[in-house]
CSV table of N, CA and C in Angstrom, one decimal:
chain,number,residue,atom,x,y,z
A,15,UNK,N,70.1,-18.0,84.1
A,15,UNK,CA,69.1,-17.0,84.3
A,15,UNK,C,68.2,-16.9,83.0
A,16,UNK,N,67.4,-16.6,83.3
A,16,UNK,CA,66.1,-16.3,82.1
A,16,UNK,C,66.4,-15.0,81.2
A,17,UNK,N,66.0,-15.0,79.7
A,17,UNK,CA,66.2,-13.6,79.1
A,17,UNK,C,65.7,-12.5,80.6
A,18,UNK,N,64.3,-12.9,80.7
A,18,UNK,CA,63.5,-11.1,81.4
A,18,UNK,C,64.2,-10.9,82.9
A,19,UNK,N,65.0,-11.7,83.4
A,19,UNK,CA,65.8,-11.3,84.2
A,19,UNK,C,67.2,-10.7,84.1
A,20,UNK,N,67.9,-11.1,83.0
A,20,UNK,CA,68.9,-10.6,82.1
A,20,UNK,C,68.7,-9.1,81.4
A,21,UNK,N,67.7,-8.6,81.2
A,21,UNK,CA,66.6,-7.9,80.6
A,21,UNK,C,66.7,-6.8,81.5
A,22,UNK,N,66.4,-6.9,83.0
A,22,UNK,CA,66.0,-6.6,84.6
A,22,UNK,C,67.2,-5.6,84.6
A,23,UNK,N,68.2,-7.1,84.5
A,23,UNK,CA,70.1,-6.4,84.8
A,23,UNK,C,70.8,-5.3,84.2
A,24,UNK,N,70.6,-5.7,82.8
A,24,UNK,CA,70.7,-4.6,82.2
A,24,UNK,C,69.5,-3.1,82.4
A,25,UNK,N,68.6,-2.6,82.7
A,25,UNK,CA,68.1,-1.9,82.9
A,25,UNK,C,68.4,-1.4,84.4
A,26,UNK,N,68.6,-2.7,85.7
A,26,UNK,CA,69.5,-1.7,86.6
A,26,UNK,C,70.4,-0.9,86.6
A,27,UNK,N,71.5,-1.6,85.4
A,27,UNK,CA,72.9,-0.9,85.3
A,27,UNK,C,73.0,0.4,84.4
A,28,UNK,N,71.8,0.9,83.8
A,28,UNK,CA,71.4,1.8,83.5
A,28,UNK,C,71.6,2.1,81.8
A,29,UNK,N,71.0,0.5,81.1
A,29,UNK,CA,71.2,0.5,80.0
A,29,UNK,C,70.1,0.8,79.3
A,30,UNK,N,69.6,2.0,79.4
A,30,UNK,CA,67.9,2.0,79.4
A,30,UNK,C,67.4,2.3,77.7
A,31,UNK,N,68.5,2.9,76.6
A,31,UNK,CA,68.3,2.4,75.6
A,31,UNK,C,68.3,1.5,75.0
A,32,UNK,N,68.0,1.1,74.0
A,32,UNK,CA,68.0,-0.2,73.3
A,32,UNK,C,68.4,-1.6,74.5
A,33,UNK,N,67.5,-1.6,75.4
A,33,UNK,CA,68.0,-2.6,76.3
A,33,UNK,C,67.4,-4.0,75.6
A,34,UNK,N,66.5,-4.4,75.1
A,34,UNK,CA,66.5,-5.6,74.7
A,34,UNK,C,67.7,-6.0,73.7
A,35,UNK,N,68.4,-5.1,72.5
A,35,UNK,CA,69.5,-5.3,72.2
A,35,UNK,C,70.5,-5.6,72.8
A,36,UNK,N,70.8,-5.2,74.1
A,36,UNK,CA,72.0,-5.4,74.9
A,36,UNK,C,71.5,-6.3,75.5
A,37,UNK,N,70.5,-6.8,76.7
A,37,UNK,CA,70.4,-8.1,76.8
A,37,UNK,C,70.7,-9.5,76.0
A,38,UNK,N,69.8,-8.8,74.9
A,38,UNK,CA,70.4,-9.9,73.7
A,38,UNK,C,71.8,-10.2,73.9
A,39,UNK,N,72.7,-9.5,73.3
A,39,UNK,CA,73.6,-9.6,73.5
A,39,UNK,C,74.7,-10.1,74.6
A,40,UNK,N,74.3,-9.7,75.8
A,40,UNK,CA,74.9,-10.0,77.3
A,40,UNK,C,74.8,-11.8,77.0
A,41,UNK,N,73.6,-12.1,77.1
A,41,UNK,CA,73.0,-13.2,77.0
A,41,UNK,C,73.8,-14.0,76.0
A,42,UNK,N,74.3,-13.6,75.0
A,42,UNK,CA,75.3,-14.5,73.9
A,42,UNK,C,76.9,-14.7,74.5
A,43,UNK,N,77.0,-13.5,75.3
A,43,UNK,CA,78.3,-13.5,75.7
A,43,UNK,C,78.6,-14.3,76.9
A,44,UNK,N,77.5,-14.4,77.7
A,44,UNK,CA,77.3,-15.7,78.7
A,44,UNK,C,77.4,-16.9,78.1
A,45,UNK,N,76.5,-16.4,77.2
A,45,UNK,CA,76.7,-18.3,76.8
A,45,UNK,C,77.8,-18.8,76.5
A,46,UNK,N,78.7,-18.0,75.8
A,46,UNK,CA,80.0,-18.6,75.2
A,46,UNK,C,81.1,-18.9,76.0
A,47,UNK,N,80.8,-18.4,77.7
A,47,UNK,CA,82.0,-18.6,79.3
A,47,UNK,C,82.7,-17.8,78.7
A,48,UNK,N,82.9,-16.4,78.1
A,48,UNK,CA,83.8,-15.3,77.7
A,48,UNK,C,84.4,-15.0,79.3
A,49,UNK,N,85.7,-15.5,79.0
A,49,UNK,CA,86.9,-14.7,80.0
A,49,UNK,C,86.2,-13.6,80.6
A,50,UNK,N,87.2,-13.3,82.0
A,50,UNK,CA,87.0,-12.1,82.8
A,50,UNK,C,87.5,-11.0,81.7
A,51,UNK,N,88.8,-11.0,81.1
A,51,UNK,CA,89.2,-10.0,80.3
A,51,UNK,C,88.3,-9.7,78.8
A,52,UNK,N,87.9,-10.4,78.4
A,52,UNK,CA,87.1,-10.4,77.3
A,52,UNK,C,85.8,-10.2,77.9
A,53,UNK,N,85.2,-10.1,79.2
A,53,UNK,CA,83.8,-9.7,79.0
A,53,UNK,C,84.1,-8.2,79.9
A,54,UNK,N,85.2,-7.5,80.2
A,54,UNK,CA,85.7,-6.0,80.1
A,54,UNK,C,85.9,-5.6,79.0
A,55,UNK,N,86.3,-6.3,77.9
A,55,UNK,CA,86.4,-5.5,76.9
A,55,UNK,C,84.7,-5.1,76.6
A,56,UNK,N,84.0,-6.0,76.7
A,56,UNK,CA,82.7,-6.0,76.0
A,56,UNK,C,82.1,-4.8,76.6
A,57,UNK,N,82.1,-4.8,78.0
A,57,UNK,CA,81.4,-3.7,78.9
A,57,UNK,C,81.8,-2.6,78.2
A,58,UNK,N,83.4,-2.1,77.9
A,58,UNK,CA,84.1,-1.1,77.3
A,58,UNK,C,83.1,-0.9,75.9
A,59,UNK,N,82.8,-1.9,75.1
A,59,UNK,CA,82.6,-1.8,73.9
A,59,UNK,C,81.2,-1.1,73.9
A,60,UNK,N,79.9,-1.2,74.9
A,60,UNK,CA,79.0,-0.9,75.2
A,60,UNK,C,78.6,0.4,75.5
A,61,UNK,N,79.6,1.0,76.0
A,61,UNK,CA,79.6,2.0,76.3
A,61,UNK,C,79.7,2.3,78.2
A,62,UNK,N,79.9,1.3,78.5
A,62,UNK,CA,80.2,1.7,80.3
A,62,UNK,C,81.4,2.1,80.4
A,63,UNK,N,81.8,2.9,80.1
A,63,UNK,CA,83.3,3.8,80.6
A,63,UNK,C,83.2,3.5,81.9
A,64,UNK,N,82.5,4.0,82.9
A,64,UNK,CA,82.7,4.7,84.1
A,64,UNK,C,82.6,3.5,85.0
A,65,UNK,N,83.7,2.9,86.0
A,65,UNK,CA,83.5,1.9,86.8
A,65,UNK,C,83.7,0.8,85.8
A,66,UNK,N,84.1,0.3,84.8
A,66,UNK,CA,83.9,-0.7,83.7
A,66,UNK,C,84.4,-2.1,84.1
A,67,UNK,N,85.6,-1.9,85.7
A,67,UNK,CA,85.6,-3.4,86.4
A,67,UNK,C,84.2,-3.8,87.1
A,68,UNK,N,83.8,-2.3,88.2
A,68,UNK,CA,82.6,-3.3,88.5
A,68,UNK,C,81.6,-3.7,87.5
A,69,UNK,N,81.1,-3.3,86.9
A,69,UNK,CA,80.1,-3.8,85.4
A,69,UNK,C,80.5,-4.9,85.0
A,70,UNK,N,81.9,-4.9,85.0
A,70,UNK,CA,82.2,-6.4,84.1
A,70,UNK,C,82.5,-7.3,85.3
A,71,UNK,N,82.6,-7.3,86.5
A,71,UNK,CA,82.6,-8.1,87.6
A,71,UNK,C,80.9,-8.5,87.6
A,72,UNK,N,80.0,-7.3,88.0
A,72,UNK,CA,79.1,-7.6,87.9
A,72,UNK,C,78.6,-8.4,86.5
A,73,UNK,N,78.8,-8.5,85.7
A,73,UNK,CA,78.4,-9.4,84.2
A,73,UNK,C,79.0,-10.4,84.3
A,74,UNK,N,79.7,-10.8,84.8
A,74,UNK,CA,80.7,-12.0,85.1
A,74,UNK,C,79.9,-12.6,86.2
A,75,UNK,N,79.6,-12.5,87.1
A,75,UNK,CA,78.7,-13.0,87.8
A,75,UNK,C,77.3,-13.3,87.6
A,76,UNK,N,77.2,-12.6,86.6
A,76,UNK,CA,75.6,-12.9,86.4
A,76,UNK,C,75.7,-14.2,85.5
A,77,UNK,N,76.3,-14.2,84.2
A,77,UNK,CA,77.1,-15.1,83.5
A,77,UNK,C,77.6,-16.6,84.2
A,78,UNK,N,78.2,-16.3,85.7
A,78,UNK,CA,78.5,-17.4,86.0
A,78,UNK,C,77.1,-18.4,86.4
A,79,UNK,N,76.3,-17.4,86.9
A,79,UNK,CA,74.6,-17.8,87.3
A,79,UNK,C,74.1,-18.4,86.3
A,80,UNK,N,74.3,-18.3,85.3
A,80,UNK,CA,73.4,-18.9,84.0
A,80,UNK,C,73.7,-20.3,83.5
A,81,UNK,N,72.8,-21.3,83.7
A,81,UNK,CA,73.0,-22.2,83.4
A,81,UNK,C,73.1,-22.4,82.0
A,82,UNK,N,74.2,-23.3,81.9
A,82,UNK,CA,74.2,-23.3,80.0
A,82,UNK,C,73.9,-25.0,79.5
């Protein structure tokens, strides 16, 4: 996926501060094929408490979409 779509995702899931920081970041953690369990912890680390499997299912999927 492209950063401004990455960008898009995080602003759906309602990352509406500093969202270019957190795409940044999402975007590093794709790149590296981070585990299902290690890209939950990350969602945790971000601040999505609430629903943190779908977020990180959903990040995991987006992640899988990204060509590396």
């Amino acid at each position: 996926m492209e950063f401004i779509q990455l960008n898009r995702f995080t602003w759906s899931v309602g990352l509406t501060h500093s969202r270019e920081k957190h795409s940044t970041v999402m975007l590093e953690v794709a790149s590296k094929k981070m585990e299902f369990i290690q890209l939950n912890r990350f969602t945790w680390s971000v601040g999505l408490t609430h629903s943190r499997k779908k977020h990180s299912t959903v990040m995991l999927e987006v992640a899988s979409k990204m060509s590396f």
